[in-house]
Coordinates of C-alpha atoms in Angstrom, one line a residue:
Chain E
X911 CA 0.0 0.0 0.0
X912 CA 1.6 3.3 -1.1
X913 CA 1.3 6.3 1.3
X914 CA 2.2 9.8 0.4
X915 CA 5.2 10.9 2.5
X916 CA 6.9 14.3 2.7
X917 CA 9.6 14.3 -0.1
X918 CA 13.2 14.9 1.1
X919 CA 16.7 14.7 -0.4
X920 CA 18.1 12.1 2.0
X921 CA 19.1 8.5 1.7
X922 CA 17.9 5.8 1.8
X923 CA 15.1 7.1 -0.5
X924 CA 12.4 5.3 1.4
X925 CA 13.3 6.9 4.7
X926 CA 10.2 8.5 6.3
X927 CA 10.9 12.1 7.6
X928 CA 7.4 13.6 7.7
X929 CA 8.6 16.5 9.8
X930 CA 11.2 17.6 7.2
X931 CA 11.3 21.2 6.2
X932 CA 13.9 22.4 3.6
X933 CA 16.7 24.7 4.8
X934 CA 16.3 28.4 4.3
X935 CA 20.1 28.8 3.9
X936 CA 21.8 27.6 0.8
X937 CA 24.7 25.1 1.0
X938 CA 27.1 28.0 0.5
X939 CA 25.5 30.0 3.3
X940 CA 25.7 27.0 5.7
X941 CA 29.3 26.2 4.9
X942 CA 30.3 30.0 5.1
X943 CA 28.6 30.2 8.5
X944 CA 30.3 27.0 9.8
X945 CA 33.8 27.9 8.6
X946 CA 33.5 31.5 9.7
X947 CA 32.8 30.2 13.2
X948 CA 35.7 27.8 13.0
X949 CA 37.8 30.8 11.9
X950 CA 36.6 32.9 14.9
X951 CA 37.4 30.1 17.3
X952 CA 40.9 29.7 15.7
X953 CA 41.6 33.5 16.2
X954 CA 40.3 33.3 19.8
X955 CA 42.4 30.3 20.5
X956 CA 45.6 31.9 19.1
X957 CA 44.8 35.1 21.2
X958 CA 44.2 33.0 24.3
X959 CA 47.5 31.1 23.9
X960 CA 49.6 34.1 22.9
X961 CA 50.7 35.0 26.5
X962 CA 51.9 31.4 26.9
X963 CA 53.9 31.3 23.7
X964 CA 57.2 31.1 25.5
X965 CA 56.1 28.7 28.3
X966 CA 53.4 26.0 28.2
X967 CA 52.2 26.5 24.6
X968 CA 55.6 26.9 22.9
X969 CA 56.1 26.1 19.2
X970 CA 53.7 25.3 16.4
X971 CA 53.0 21.7 17.5
X972 CA 51.8 22.9 20.9
X973 CA 49.8 25.8 19.5
X974 CA 48.0 23.4 17.1
X975 CA 47.3 21.0 19.9
X976 CA 45.9 23.7 22.0
X977 CA 43.7 24.9 19.1
X978 CA 42.6 21.3 18.5
X979 CA 41.4 21.0 22.1
X980 CA 39.5 24.3 22.1
X981 CA 38.0 23.5 18.7
X982 CA 36.9 20.0 19.8
X983 CA 35.4 21.5 22.9
X984 CA 33.2 23.9 20.9
X985 CA 32.3 21.4 18.2
X986 CA 31.5 18.6 20.7
X987 CA 29.6 20.7 23.3
X988 CA 27.7 23.1 21.0
X989 CA 27.3 21.5 17.5
X990 CA 27.1 17.9 18.6
X991 CA 25.3 18.9 21.8
X992 CA 22.6 20.7 19.7
X993 CA 22.0 17.4 17.8
X994 CA 21.9 15.4 21.1
X995 CA 19.3 17.7 22.6
X996 CA 17.2 18.4 19.5
X997 CA 17.6 15.2 17.4
X998 CA 13.9 14.3 17.5
X999 CA 12.8 17.5 15.8
X1000 CA 15.9 18.3 13.8
X1001 CA 14.5 17.6 10.3
X1002 CA 12.0 20.4 10.7
X1003 CA 14.3 22.8 12.7
X1004 CA 15.6 26.1 11.1
X1005 CA 18.1 27.1 13.8
X1006 CA 21.5 27.8 12.2
X1007 CA 23.0 24.8 14.0
X1008 CA 20.0 22.6 12.8
X1009 CA 20.6 23.8 9.2
X1010 CA 24.2 22.7 9.5
X1011 CA 23.0 19.3 10.6
X1012 CA 20.4 19.1 7.8
X1013 CA 23.1 19.9 5.2
X1014 CA 25.5 17.4 6.8
X1015 CA 22.8 14.7 6.9
X1016 CA 22.9 14.5 3.1
X1017 CA 26.0 12.4 3.9
X1018 CA 24.4 10.6 6.9
X1019 CA 20.6 10.6 7.4
X1020 CA 21.1 8.8 10.8
X1021 CA 21.2 12.4 12.2
X1022 CA 17.7 13.0 11.1
X1023 CA 16.2 9.6 11.9
X1024 CA 17.6 9.5 15.5
X1025 CA 19.5 6.3 14.9
X1026 CA 20.2 4.9 18.3
X1027 CA 23.9 4.4 17.9
X1028 CA 24.5 7.9 16.4
X1029 CA 22.4 9.4 19.2
X1030 CA 24.2 7.7 22.1
X1031 CA 27.7 8.2 20.6
X1032 CA 27.0 11.9 19.9
X1033 CA 25.6 12.4 23.3
X1034 CA 28.7 10.9 25.0
X1035 CA 30.9 13.0 22.6
X1036 CA 29.0 16.2 23.4
X1037 CA 28.7 15.9 27.2
X1038 CA 31.7 13.8 28.1
X1039 CA 34.4 14.5 25.5
X1040 CA 33.3 18.2 25.0
X1041 CA 34.0 19.3 28.6
X1042 CA 37.1 16.9 28.6
X1043 CA 38.4 18.8 25.5
X1044 CA 38.2 22.1 27.3
X1045 CA 39.7 20.5 30.4
X1046 CA 42.6 19.2 28.2
X1047 CA 43.1 22.8 26.9
X1048 CA 43.2 24.0 30.5
X1049 CA 45.7 21.3 31.7
X1050 CA 47.9 22.3 28.7
X1051 CA 47.6 26.1 29.4
X1052 CA 48.6 25.6 33.1
X1053 CA 50.9 22.6 32.5
X1054 CA 49.2 20.5 35.2
X1055 CA 50.0 16.8 35.7
X1056 CA 46.6 15.6 34.4
X1057 CA 47.6 16.8 30.9
X1058 CA 48.6 13.4 29.4
X1059 CA 45.8 11.4 31.0
X1060 CA 43.2 13.9 29.8
X1061 CA 44.7 13.8 26.3
X1062 CA 44.9 10.0 26.2
X1063 CA 41.3 9.5 27.4
X1064 CA 39.9 12.2 25.1
X1065 CA 41.8 10.9 22.1
X1066 CA 40.9 7.2 22.6
X1067 CA 37.2 8.2 23.1
X1068 CA 37.3 10.2 19.9
X1069 CA 39.0 7.5 17.8
X1070 CA 36.7 4.7 19.1
X1071 CA 33.6 6.8 18.5
X1072 CA 34.7 7.8 15.0
X1073 CA 35.7 4.2 14.0
X1074 CA 32.3 2.9 15.2
X1075 CA 30.6 5.8 13.4
X1076 CA 32.3 5.1 10.0
X1077 CA 32.0 1.3 10.2
X1078 CA 28.4 1.0 11.5
X1079 CA 27.1 2.4 8.2
X1080 CA 29.9 1.1 5.9
X1081 CA 29.2 -2.5 7.0
X1082 CA 25.7 -2.0 5.6
X1083 CA 27.0 -0.5 2.4
X1084 CA 26.5 3.2 3.6
X1085 CA 22.8 3.3 2.8
X1086 CA 22.4 6.5 4.8
X1087 CA 24.7 8.5 2.5
X1088 CA 23.9 10.3 -0.8
X1089 CA 26.3 8.3 -3.1
X1090 CA 27.5 11.5 -4.8
X1091 CA 31.3 11.8 -4.2
X1092 CA 30.9 15.3 -2.8
X1093 CA 28.8 14.0 0.1
X1094 CA 30.5 10.7 0.6
X1095 CA 34.1 11.8 0.4
X1096 CA 34.0 15.4 1.5
X1097 CA 31.2 15.4 4.2
X1098 CA 31.2 11.8 5.4
X1099 CA 34.9 10.8 4.9
X1100 CA 36.9 14.0 5.1
X1101 CA 35.0 15.9 7.8
X1102 CA 35.3 13.0 10.3
X1103 CA 38.7 11.6 9.5
X1104 CA 40.3 14.4 11.7
X1105 CA 39.0 12.6 14.7
X1106 CA 41.0 9.5 13.9
X1107 CA 44.2 11.2 12.5
X1108 CA 44.8 13.9 15.1
X1109 CA 43.9 11.8 18.2
X1110 CA 46.2 9.0 16.9
X1111 CA 49.1 11.5 16.8
X1112 CA 48.2 12.8 20.3
X1113 CA 47.9 9.3 21.8
X1114 CA 51.3 8.4 20.4
X1115 CA 52.7 11.6 22.0
X1116 CA 51.0 10.9 25.3
X1117 CA 52.2 7.3 25.5
X1118 CA 55.7 8.7 25.3
X1119 CA 55.2 10.1 28.8
X1120 CA 54.9 6.6 30.3
X1121 CA 58.3 5.7 28.9
X1122 CA 60.0 8.6 30.6
Chain T
X175 CA 0.4 -10.1 3.8
X176 CA 1.3 -12.7 6.4
X177 CA 4.2 -15.0 5.6
X178 CA 5.2 -18.1 7.6
X179 CA 8.5 -17.5 9.2
X180 CA 10.6 -19.9 11.4
X181 CA 9.4 -19.6 14.9
X182 CA 12.0 -18.5 17.5
X183 CA 12.0 -17.4 21.2
X184 CA 13.7 -14.0 20.6
X185 CA 12.5 -10.4 20.9
X186 CA 11.1 -8.4 19.1
X187 CA 8.6 -11.1 18.3
X188 CA 8.4 -10.1 14.6
X189 CA 12.2 -10.5 14.1
X190 CA 12.8 -12.7 11.1
X191 CA 15.4 -15.4 11.8
X192 CA 14.7 -18.0 9.2
X193 CA 18.1 -19.8 9.7
X194 CA 17.3 -20.3 13.4
X195 CA 17.8 -23.9 14.8
X196 CA 17.1 -24.5 18.6
X197 CA 20.1 -25.3 20.8
X198 CA 20.8 -29.0 21.5
X199 CA 22.2 -28.0 25.0
X200 CA 19.8 -27.0 27.7
X201 CA 20.2 -23.6 29.5
X202 CA 21.8 -25.4 32.4
X203 CA 24.2 -27.3 30.1
X204 CA 25.2 -24.0 28.4
X205 CA 25.7 -22.1 31.7
X206 CA 27.6 -25.1 33.2
X207 CA 29.9 -25.2 30.1
X208 CA 30.5 -21.4 30.3
X209 CA 31.2 -21.2 34.0
X210 CA 33.4 -24.4 34.0
X211 CA 35.5 -22.7 31.3
X212 CA 35.7 -19.5 33.4
X213 CA 36.7 -21.7 36.4
X214 CA 39.5 -23.4 34.4
X215 CA 40.8 -20.0 33.2
X216 CA 40.7 -18.8 36.8
X217 CA 42.8 -21.8 38.0
X218 CA 45.2 -21.4 35.1
X219 CA 45.6 -17.7 35.8
X220 CA 46.3 -18.3 39.5
X221 CA 48.8 -21.1 38.7
X222 CA 50.5 -18.7 36.1
X223 CA 50.7 -15.8 38.6
X224 CA 51.9 -18.0 41.5
X225 CA 55.6 -17.7 40.9
X226 CA 55.2 -13.9 40.9
X227 CA 53.2 -13.7 44.2
X228 CA 56.1 -12.0 46.1
X229 CA 57.0 -9.6 43.3
X230 CA 54.9 -8.2 40.4
X231 CA 51.6 -9.9 41.3
X232 CA 51.6 -9.4 45.0
X233 CA 48.4 -9.3 47.1
X234 CA 44.8 -10.0 46.4
X235 CA 44.2 -6.7 44.4
X236 CA 47.0 -7.5 41.9
X237 CA 46.0 -11.2 41.6
X238 CA 42.4 -10.2 40.8
X239 CA 43.6 -7.6 38.3
X240 CA 45.9 -10.2 36.6
X241 CA 43.0 -12.7 36.5
X242 CA 40.7 -9.9 35.0
X243 CA 43.2 -9.3 32.2
X244 CA 43.6 -13.0 31.4
X245 CA 39.8 -13.6 31.6
X246 CA 39.1 -10.6 29.4
X247 CA 41.7 -11.8 26.9
X248 CA 39.9 -15.2 26.6
X249 CA 36.3 -13.8 26.6
X250 CA 37.1 -11.0 24.0
X251 CA 39.3 -13.0 21.7
X252 CA 37.5 -16.4 21.7
X253 CA 33.8 -15.8 22.8
X254 CA 33.3 -12.4 21.2
X255 CA 35.7 -13.3 18.4
X256 CA 33.5 -16.3 17.5
X257 CA 30.5 -14.0 17.3
X258 CA 32.4 -11.5 15.1
X259 CA 33.5 -14.2 12.6
X260 CA 30.3 -16.3 12.6
X261 CA 27.5 -13.7 13.2
X262 CA 25.8 -14.2 9.9
X263 CA 25.1 -17.9 10.5
X264 CA 25.0 -17.8 14.3
X265 CA 21.2 -18.5 14.7
X266 CA 21.6 -21.9 13.0
X267 CA 25.0 -22.8 14.4
X268 CA 25.4 -25.6 17.0
X269 CA 29.1 -25.1 18.0
X270 CA 29.3 -24.8 21.8
X271 CA 30.3 -21.1 21.6
X272 CA 27.3 -20.5 19.2
X273 CA 25.0 -22.2 21.7
X274 CA 26.3 -19.8 24.4
X275 CA 25.5 -16.9 22.1
X276 CA 22.0 -18.3 21.2
X277 CA 21.3 -18.6 25.0
X278 CA 22.6 -15.1 25.7
X279 CA 20.7 -13.6 22.7
X280 CA 17.4 -14.2 24.6
X281 CA 18.5 -11.0 26.4
X282 CA 19.7 -9.3 23.2
X283 CA 18.7 -10.6 19.7
X284 CA 21.1 -8.1 18.1
X285 CA 23.7 -10.9 18.2
X286 CA 21.5 -13.0 15.9
X287 CA 20.4 -10.3 13.6
X288 CA 23.9 -9.0 12.9
X289 CA 23.0 -5.5 14.2
X290 CA 25.6 -3.2 12.7
X291 CA 26.6 -1.5 16.0
X292 CA 26.9 -4.7 18.0
X293 CA 28.9 -6.3 15.1
X294 CA 31.4 -3.5 14.8
X295 CA 31.7 -2.9 18.6
X296 CA 32.2 -6.7 19.2
X297 CA 34.7 -7.0 16.4
X298 CA 36.8 -4.2 17.9
X299 CA 36.5 -5.7 21.4
X300 CA 37.5 -9.1 20.1
X301 CA 40.5 -8.2 17.9
X302 CA 41.7 -4.9 19.5
X303 CA 40.8 -5.2 23.2
X304 CA 41.3 -9.0 23.3
X305 CA 45.0 -9.0 22.4
X306 CA 45.5 -5.8 24.5
X307 CA 44.1 -7.6 27.5
X308 CA 46.7 -10.4 27.2
X309 CA 49.3 -7.7 26.6
X310 CA 48.2 -5.9 29.8
X311 CA 48.5 -9.2 31.7
X312 CA 52.0 -9.6 30.3
X313 CA 53.1 -6.0 31.2
X314 CA 51.8 -6.7 34.7
X315 CA 53.7 -10.1 34.9
X316 CA 57.0 -8.5 33.9
X317 CA 56.2 -5.1 35.4
X318 CA 57.1 -3.2 32.2
X319 CA 56.5 0.6 31.8
X320 CA 53.7 0.1 29.4
X321 CA 51.5 -1.3 32.2
X322 CA 49.4 1.7 33.0
X323 CA 48.9 3.0 29.5
X324 CA 47.8 -0.5 28.4
X325 CA 45.4 -0.7 31.4
X326 CA 44.1 2.8 30.7
X327 CA 43.4 2.2 27.0
X328 CA 41.9 -1.2 27.5
X329 CA 39.7 0.0 30.4
X330 CA 38.4 3.1 28.6
X331 CA 37.7 1.0 25.4
X332 CA 35.7 -1.5 27.5
X333 CA 33.7 1.2 29.4
X334 CA 32.8 3.1 26.2
X335 CA 31.9 0.0 24.4
X336 CA 29.7 -1.3 27.2
X337 CA 28.0 2.1 27.8
X338 CA 27.1 2.3 24.1
X339 CA 26.0 -1.3 24.2
X340 CA 23.6 -0.8 27.0
X341 CA 22.2 2.6 25.9
X342 CA 21.8 1.9 22.2
X343 CA 19.0 -0.6 23.0
X344 CA 17.7 1.0 26.2
X345 CA 17.1 4.3 24.3
X346 CA 14.6 2.3 22.1
X347 CA 13.0 0.7 25.2
X348 CA 15.1 -2.5 25.0
X349 CA 13.0 -4.1 22.3
X350 CA 15.8 -6.8 21.7
X351 CA 15.4 -8.3 25.1
X352 CA 13.0 -10.8 26.5
X353 CA 11.3 -8.8 29.2
X354 CA 11.5 -11.6 31.8
X355 CA 13.6 -10.3 34.7
X356 CA 16.0 -13.3 34.5
X357 CA 17.1 -12.3 31.0
X358 CA 16.9 -8.5 31.5
X359 CA 18.6 -8.3 34.9
X360 CA 20.8 -11.4 34.9
X361 CA 22.0 -11.8 31.3
X362 CA 21.7 -8.3 29.9
X363 CA 22.4 -6.1 33.0
X364 CA 24.5 -8.3 35.3
X365 CA 26.7 -10.1 32.8
X366 CA 27.9 -6.8 31.2
X367 CA 28.1 -4.5 34.2
X368 CA 31.6 -6.0 35.0
X369 CA 32.9 -4.2 32.0
X370 CA 31.9 -0.8 33.5
X371 CA 32.7 -1.5 37.2
X372 CA 36.1 -3.2 37.0
X373 CA 37.6 -0.9 34.3
X374 CA 36.4 2.2 36.2
X375 CA 38.3 1.0 39.3
X376 CA 41.4 0.2 37.1
X377 CA 41.3 3.5 35.3
X378 CA 41.1 5.3 38.6
X379 CA 44.2 3.3 39.7
X380 CA 46.0 4.0 36.5
X381 CA 45.4 7.8 36.7
X382 CA 47.2 7.7 40.1
X383 CA 50.4 7.0 38.2
X384 CA 50.2 10.4 36.4
X385 CA 50.1 12.2 39.8
X386 CA 53.2 10.6 41.1

């Protein structure tokens, strides 16, 4: 029996999202908003770390690590936190953060269908790893002994979450992703791979402290 | 349109498991087999750690930790590894390890339906945390510097996996579990809570090393 459902651009094509309302922002608007915010966080992070440039945040590696923690804190707590809190109504939501998620969901509709794994993993990321990322930035700023444990826990949590995130849909043949390479390789693959690559480097660095 | 499917005892009741074949072992046989094996591993672990009772595995706390790592190594690599490799045919499989899974699946049918989250999480547990648990036992036995990092990574991986495991079905109202308290509280809740409680204690101990 065929029933008329609200049309939407997401995959799989038979996904029912009757509360879907199209974004008022264009893709370009959404990406401009997102990357402008990332730019502002980067400038703020550099300004914040500037007084420590000769002590605890010395050299490019440390400055990038500090920026990473601050950026992760904002992305986890606010962007992923917004999803965690508003997931049930996200497909019909026009808040700027909701529009970012509706654009991203072209590469993964599990964000609009409240997939149980994505919901729980993102909630842990938002409300455990988010504050821990800010804490890691703070331990670095003040060079406190908790630095490497915080970095190790945060990084392993991010890697495990991201590996599960990729593989839980890939094992099914990525049915939740628009197969266009722009969405699959840029949104789904590229936007997330940072949370495997950077934490792997940081974990490697943290493990060095146990051999000292 | 009603179709005749193979009857099975799992939840949700409309789950299609046409390759299901009932266990030849009774529940009591299966649990006896499982706990006898755990008993044998315990005896083996105590025998193995006996020569180190005055040095690296001194006192009840350390002996229990060593046993925990050895037990986790066996459970992750062999029991969970069996699921990871044979998940697609598990409902019709009569190998002793398959019969354990078919009994356990009364509390979580995701093991028989190859749920993508359970499959990926269990595969990582089997083939990453399994060898790491044996490695942690080895670092303890020989008191090598990698001890606390191995313990911390293993423990966080176990906690995160177990929290996701519980919550991904609980957020849906635990539809994969027989609602009888025996299955829900003994199999689902009790059998898994060890992988939150013990690693939390061990992580707390490991973090102590960063404050020294």
